[in-house]
PDB file of C-alpha atoms in Angstrom:
ATOM      1  CA  UNK A 192      91.033  47.533 228.077  1.00  0.00           C
ATOM      2  CA  UNK A 193      87.837  48.945 226.102  1.00  0.00           C
ATOM      3  CA  UNK A 194      87.090  45.514 225.135  1.00  0.00           C
ATOM      4  CA  UNK A 195      86.975  44.043 228.450  1.00  0.00           C
ATOM      5  CA  UNK A 196      84.703  46.775 229.320  1.00  0.00           C
ATOM      6  CA  UNK A 197      82.627  46.291 226.628  1.00  0.00           C
ATOM      7  CA  UNK A 198      82.248  42.556 227.375  1.00  0.00           C
ATOM      8  CA  UNK A 199      81.453  43.287 230.953  1.00  0.00           C
ATOM      9  CA  UNK A 200      78.992  45.483 230.121  1.00  0.00           C
ATOM     10  CA  UNK A 201      77.123  42.766 227.613  1.00  0.00           C
ATOM     11  CA  UNK A 202      77.768  40.191 229.983  1.00  0.00           C
ATOM     12  CA  UNK A 203      75.445  42.421 232.706  1.00  0.00           C
ATOM     13  CA  UNK A 204      72.898  43.033 230.455  1.00  0.00           C
ATOM     14  CA  UNK A 205      72.330  39.510 229.149  1.00  0.00           C
ATOM     15  CA  UNK A 206      72.194  38.677 232.831  1.00  0.00           C
ATOM     16  CA  UNK A 207      69.470  41.526 233.563  1.00  0.00           C
ATOM     17  CA  UNK A 208      66.322  40.043 235.074  1.00  0.00           C
ATOM     18  CA  UNK A 209      63.601  40.580 232.641  1.00  0.00           C
ATOM     19  CA  UNK A 210      59.740  40.954 233.260  1.00  0.00           C
ATOM     20  CA  UNK A 211      57.397  37.575 233.071  1.00  0.00           C
ATOM     21  CA  UNK A 212      54.460  37.140 231.065  1.00  0.00           C
ATOM     22  CA  UNK A 213      52.141  38.372 233.679  1.00  0.00           C
ATOM     23  CA  UNK A 214      53.983  41.476 234.298  1.00  0.00           C
ATOM     24  CA  UNK A 215      53.953  42.172 230.529  1.00  0.00           C
ATOM     25  CA  UNK A 216      50.215  41.244 230.033  1.00  0.00           C
ATOM     26  CA  UNK A 217      49.597  43.380 232.956  1.00  0.00           C
ATOM     27  CA  UNK A 218      51.546  46.081 231.183  1.00  0.00           C
ATOM     28  CA  UNK A 219      49.609  46.046 227.940  1.00  0.00           C
ATOM     29  CA  UNK A 220      46.194  46.106 229.622  1.00  0.00           C
ATOM     30  CA  UNK A 221      47.263  49.375 231.568  1.00  0.00           C
ATOM     31  CA  UNK A 222      48.310  51.071 228.501  1.00  0.00           C
ATOM     32  CA  UNK A 223      45.315  50.034 226.569  1.00  0.00           C
ATOM     33  CA  UNK A 224      43.554  51.898 229.509  1.00  0.00           C
ATOM     34  CA  UNK A 225      45.764  54.908 228.486  1.00  0.00           C
ATOM     35  CA  UNK A 226      48.189  54.584 231.465  1.00  0.00           C
ATOM     36  CA  UNK A 227      52.164  54.960 230.837  1.00  0.00           C
ATOM     37  CA  UNK A 228      54.265  52.351 232.412  1.00  0.00           C
ATOM     38  CA  UNK A 229      57.807  53.628 233.086  1.00  0.00           C
ATOM     39  CA  UNK A 230      60.509  50.869 234.033  1.00  0.00           C
ATOM     40  CA  UNK A 231      62.658  53.465 235.739  1.00  0.00           C
ATOM     41  CA  UNK A 232      63.400  54.945 239.342  1.00  0.00           C
ATOM     42  CA  UNK A 233      60.215  56.233 240.601  1.00  0.00           C
ATOM     43  CA  UNK A 234      60.492  59.998 241.507  1.00  0.00           C
ATOM     44  CA  UNK A 235      59.342  59.010 245.288  1.00  0.00           C
ATOM     45  CA  UNK A 236      62.938  57.660 246.820  1.00  0.00           C
ATOM     46  CA  UNK A 237      62.777  54.340 247.848  1.00  0.00           C
ATOM     47  CA  UNK A 238      59.336  53.320 246.207  1.00  0.00           C
ATOM     48  CA  UNK A 239      59.283  50.043 244.276  1.00  0.00           C
ATOM     49  CA  UNK A 240      56.236  51.610 242.240  1.00  0.00           C
ATOM     50  CA  UNK A 241      54.337  54.490 241.820  1.00  0.00           C
ATOM     51  CA  UNK A 242      51.185  55.888 239.973  1.00  0.00           C
ATOM     52  CA  UNK A 243      50.746  59.321 239.293  1.00  0.00           C
ATOM     53  CA  UNK A 244      46.704  60.027 239.093  1.00  0.00           C
ATOM     54  CA  UNK A 245      47.127  63.446 237.155  1.00  0.00           C
ATOM     55  CA  UNK A 246      49.520  62.227 234.672  1.00  0.00           C
ATOM     56  CA  UNK A 247      48.233  58.376 234.394  1.00  0.00           C
ATOM     57  CA  UNK A 248      52.027  57.437 234.934  1.00  0.00           C
ATOM     58  CA  UNK A 249      53.015  54.019 236.601  1.00  0.00           C
ATOM     59  CA  UNK A 250      56.849  54.030 237.698  1.00  0.00           C
ATOM     60  CA  UNK A 251      57.862  50.442 238.104  1.00  0.00           C
ATOM     61  CA  UNK A 252      61.396  50.556 239.930  1.00  0.00           C
ATOM     62  CA  UNK A 253      63.882  48.053 237.978  1.00  0.00           C
ATOM     63  CA  UNK A 254      65.059  46.643 241.100  1.00  0.00           C
ATOM     64  CA  UNK A 255      61.860  44.700 241.477  1.00  0.00           C
ATOM     65  CA  UNK A 256      63.263  42.433 238.671  1.00  0.00           C
ATOM     66  CA  UNK A 257      66.243  41.565 240.615  1.00  0.00           C
ATOM     67  CA  UNK A 258      64.075  40.894 243.985  1.00  0.00           C
ATOM     68  CA  UNK A 259      61.630  39.044 241.897  1.00  0.00           C
ATOM     69  CA  UNK A 260      58.341  40.857 242.857  1.00  0.00           C
ATOM     70  CA  UNK A 261      57.628  42.755 239.467  1.00  0.00           C
ATOM     71  CA  UNK A 262      54.295  41.207 238.842  1.00  0.00           C
ATOM     72  CA  UNK A 263      53.475  41.866 242.442  1.00  0.00           C
ATOM     73  CA  UNK A 264      54.341  45.586 242.212  1.00  0.00           C
ATOM     74  CA  UNK A 265      52.649  45.946 238.802  1.00  0.00           C
ATOM     75  CA  UNK A 266      49.340  44.148 240.218  1.00  0.00           C
ATOM     76  CA  UNK A 267      49.516  46.503 243.219  1.00  0.00           C
ATOM     77  CA  UNK A 268      50.004  49.666 240.927  1.00  0.00           C
ATOM     78  CA  UNK A 269      47.331  48.157 238.382  1.00  0.00           C
ATOM     79  CA  UNK A 270      44.677  48.390 241.848  1.00  0.00           C
ATOM     80  CA  UNK A 271      45.711  52.043 242.211  1.00  0.00           C
ATOM     81  CA  UNK A 272      44.805  52.579 238.324  1.00  0.00           C
ATOM     82  CA  UNK A 273      41.589  50.998 238.648  1.00  0.00           C
ATOM     83  CA  UNK A 274      40.943  53.065 241.767  1.00  0.00           C
ATOM     84  CA  UNK A 275      42.001  56.191 239.287  1.00  0.00           C
ATOM     85  CA  UNK A 276      39.291  54.724 236.897  1.00  0.00           C
ATOM     86  CA  UNK A 277      36.724  54.251 239.597  1.00  0.00           C
ATOM     87  CA  UNK A 278      36.885  57.766 240.877  1.00  0.00           C
ATOM     88  CA  UNK A 279      36.809  59.540 237.381  1.00  0.00           C
ATOM     89  CA  UNK A 280      40.292  60.890 237.712  1.00  0.00           C
ATOM     90  CA  UNK A 281      40.545  61.091 241.304  1.00  0.00           C
ATOM     91  CA  UNK A 282      41.610  57.961 243.300  1.00  0.00           C
ATOM     92  CA  UNK A 283      38.971  56.160 245.402  1.00  0.00           C
ATOM     93  CA  UNK A 284      38.651  52.970 246.928  1.00  0.00           C
ATOM     94  CA  UNK A 285      36.909  50.311 245.081  1.00  0.00           C
ATOM     95  CA  UNK A 286      34.993  48.673 248.085  1.00  0.00           C
ATOM     96  CA  UNK A 287      36.479  45.435 247.966  1.00  0.00           C
ATOM     97  CA  UNK A 288      35.280  42.280 250.028  1.00  0.00           C
ATOM     98  CA  UNK A 289      38.801  41.073 250.714  1.00  0.00           C
ATOM     99  CA  UNK A 290      41.623  41.571 253.387  1.00  0.00           C
ATOM    100  CA  UNK A 291      45.343  41.301 252.939  1.00  0.00           C
ATOM    101  CA  UNK A 292      47.467  39.063 254.307  1.00  0.00           C
ATOM    102  CA  UNK A 293      48.797  39.949 258.046  1.00  0.00           C
ATOM    103  CA  UNK A 294      52.196  40.034 256.902  1.00  0.00           C
ATOM    104  CA  UNK A 295      50.852  43.073 254.603  1.00  0.00           C
ATOM    105  CA  UNK A 296      49.638  45.086 257.384  1.00  0.00           C
ATOM    106  CA  UNK A 297      52.546  47.137 258.451  1.00  0.00           C
ATOM    107  CA  UNK A 298      53.002  48.066 254.681  1.00  0.00           C
ATOM    108  CA  UNK A 299      49.573  50.007 254.711  1.00  0.00           C
ATOM    109  CA  UNK A 300      49.263  51.072 258.523  1.00  0.00           C
ATOM    110  CA  UNK A 301      52.618  53.350 258.443  1.00  0.00           C
ATOM    111  CA  UNK A 302      50.191  55.808 256.416  1.00  0.00           C
ATOM    112  CA  UNK A 303      48.686  58.306 258.609  1.00  0.00           C
ATOM    113  CA  UNK A 304      46.093  59.559 256.404  1.00  0.00           C
ATOM    114  CA  UNK A 305      43.236  57.271 256.803  1.00  0.00           C
ATOM    115  CA  UNK A 306      42.115  57.586 252.990  1.00  0.00           C
ATOM    116  CA  UNK A 307      45.520  56.698 251.831  1.00  0.00           C
ATOM    117  CA  UNK A 308      45.672  53.616 254.310  1.00  0.00           C
ATOM    118  CA  UNK A 309      42.439  52.438 252.703  1.00  0.00           C
ATOM    119  CA  UNK A 310      43.615  52.843 249.005  1.00  0.00           C
ATOM    120  CA  UNK A 311      46.525  50.855 250.053  1.00  0.00           C
ATOM    121  CA  UNK A 312      44.871  48.161 251.853  1.00  0.00           C
ATOM    122  CA  UNK A 313      42.516  47.281 248.984  1.00  0.00           C
ATOM    123  CA  UNK A 314      46.010  47.356 246.626  1.00  0.00           C
ATOM    124  CA  UNK A 315      47.916  44.654 249.172  1.00  0.00           C
ATOM    125  CA  UNK A 316      44.419  43.056 249.589  1.00  0.00           C
ATOM    126  CA  UNK A 317      44.626  42.250 245.879  1.00  0.00           C
ATOM    127  CA  UNK A 318      48.571  41.649 245.493  1.00  0.00           C
ATOM    128  CA  UNK A 319      48.301  38.965 248.057  1.00  0.00           C
ATOM    129  CA  UNK A 320      45.625  37.094 247.072  1.00  0.00           C
ATOM    130  CA  UNK A 321      46.253  33.420 244.994  1.00  0.00           C
ATOM    131  CA  UNK A 322      44.401  34.891 242.113  1.00  0.00           C
ATOM    132  CA  UNK A 323      46.074  38.448 242.074  1.00  0.00           C
ATOM    133  CA  UNK A 324      46.818  38.476 238.256  1.00  0.00           C
ATOM    134  CA  UNK A 325      43.162  37.779 237.252  1.00  0.00           C
ATOM    135  CA  UNK A 326      41.840  39.947 239.957  1.00  0.00           C
ATOM    136  CA  UNK A 327      43.881  42.739 238.960  1.00  0.00           C
ATOM    137  CA  UNK A 328      42.884  42.523 235.050  1.00  0.00           C
ATOM    138  CA  UNK A 329      39.406  42.110 235.956  1.00  0.00           C
ATOM    139  CA  UNK A 330      39.113  45.337 238.178  1.00  0.00           C
ATOM    140  CA  UNK A 331      41.034  47.182 235.226  1.00  0.00           C
ATOM    141  CA  UNK A 332      38.319  45.875 232.924  1.00  0.00           C
ATOM    142  CA  UNK A 333      35.696  46.424 235.055  1.00  0.00           C
ATOM    143  CA  UNK A 334      36.683  50.054 236.067  1.00  0.00           C
ATOM    144  CA  UNK A 335      38.585  51.142 233.384  1.00  0.00           C
ATOM    145  CA  UNK A 336      36.110  50.604 230.611  1.00  0.00           C
TER     146      UNK A 336
END
């Protein structure tokens, strides 16, 4: 019985989705700039990703790999990291001249606080660009030197 349980556990682990190269590259960039990327359930229920400004911790919910949105999630959080760097520890907008796709609108419009809406708008704007990965790397390098 224990052998079957062990075999099933190994099978599940071997089938667990893993982060792609862009995810890992962005994770390394974030860590280079002093952010800690933790792959576990964020402290906020239902969140796919979460950045805590005061500790520079970024949680990535493991479910994003199963949903195949791991890279988009870390790109979104990387924008927030750049916003923290730009604000010297306090999150602030970057003043980007791009807009998110219309599909993303409900995700940032649900915030009642206008400042939070603007922060999320920027993160979704970058996340939904065709060159989102390169843009996120560029923002980190520009603001987190």
